[in-house]
Amino acid sequence: MKKTIIGLSLLCANSALAANLPDFLDQADIDNAQFTCLGEPVAYSAADQKYVDMLWDETLTYLKAYAIALTNGENSHCLNSDEALFDSTQGGQKMCIMDRRDMKLMVKNIYQVINNPEQAKQCFGARENVNWIYNPGGELTKNSPVAQHFKRTTFDEFFKTKVTNKAVKKIGKTFTKNFAKMVTGEEVKMPAAFPYDISANALPNLWAAAGWFPMYAEESKRNDKNFNNIRGGYAYAEIFGHWGLLRIDEINGEKVGAEVGMTVQSVDTLYPYHNHAISEIYYNMRVPACANQFKSFAVREDSPLVHTVKEDDKMRRVQFDAAQPNGHTMWLAGSADQDALLYFHQNTIHAFDVDGSCEAKPEERAIVSVWARSNANDKRNDYGTTLLCESAKNPGTPANKDEVIQCDLTKLKW
């Protein structure tokens, strides 16, 4: 893929942002940054550019709030950092998220973008011609001039034409019908670390036109290990990253590993135990309908609770006993108001259980998150791959909460 170098600019950085840089960042690295795009800049007509500009403005608004939230230590003991849960076992383990080098680099990249918007914009596009990302349709599109202007295949058409499993089709139809209700309304709330609202309530164009992917819905060997209600009731969108709207390969000659977007998971679902070689971050954006509605599980690969059963030069197969007597205590509740931030190191085995029994209309509700991966530039380590764990007793089938699970972990390269 051909790369394009965007030259240095003499334009000054946004003074308000520059004045509020976290003190671990060097102002000289932020000002007048040089961007290398993935692919050629897209030339738009004047009519199209109007809508690209609307989408770009909401993208910058989203990214700025995310960087501020990650470096906001006002509500924790952390310095220039929010606090994140990274392992739910043994009572739960937390850290200051900006202690991680990959997180410092991601925040640095975001500030380079928002302080050099005209230069970074050369790497931005509506991506309306990408045939594997979709428009949720419905009320989101009705409320978004951008989504109406740049046409994509809708969720409705996707589930009708690209999904063969009848149960997944049916669930996907309900998911599509209620998607707008899932991502808007009073139940969607920003965690306290955020300076302002970046949900679909506030940024209707971005949430409607970012381009969503129901990544588990189509048939594949991997998806045999998944549950139908997740296959039809989950989607994510990427804003900044190799697959997103803002596609930057390098800034100042350094590779960019950031992928930033959002996820939606229907209630009454268990996102199965899974792992990947890329670090991942979630901010919960939902007010729960009842206590303990949103529960997360995470165990690091070097935990004494994880046992190796097979190993070769590329992978390590491990098992974890999720049915042990105290197994239920290893799932910790979170929401926009409680332990909103999760960070998963490389190869962390994690899962999400969302209760729908306390929802008046569960078909209209979901857990909504700001999502990111921080070191996706390292393509040696299964870039872009999410590995679903399986039942140890019945390999090839989804792993439930109350059994021994089996996962293949990547042999990381550094």
CSV table of C-alpha atoms in Angstrom, one decimal, residues 180-189 199-201:
chain,number,residue,atom,x,y,z
A,180,ALA,CA,-30.4,3.7,18.0
A,181,LYS,CA,-32.2,3.1,21.3
A,182,MET,CA,-29.2,1.2,22.6
A,183,VAL,CA,-26.7,4.0,22.0
A,184,THR,CA,-28.8,7.0,22.9
A,185,GLY,CA,-31.0,8.2,25.8
A,186,GLU,CA,-30.5,8.8,29.5
A,187,GLU,CA,-29.1,5.3,30.1
A,188,VAL,CA,-26.0,6.2,28.1
A,189,LYS,CA,-23.7,8.2,30.4
A,199,SER,CA,-21.9,9.5,23.1
A,200,ALA,CA,-24.4,9.3,20.2
A,201,ASN,CA,-26.5,11.8,22.2
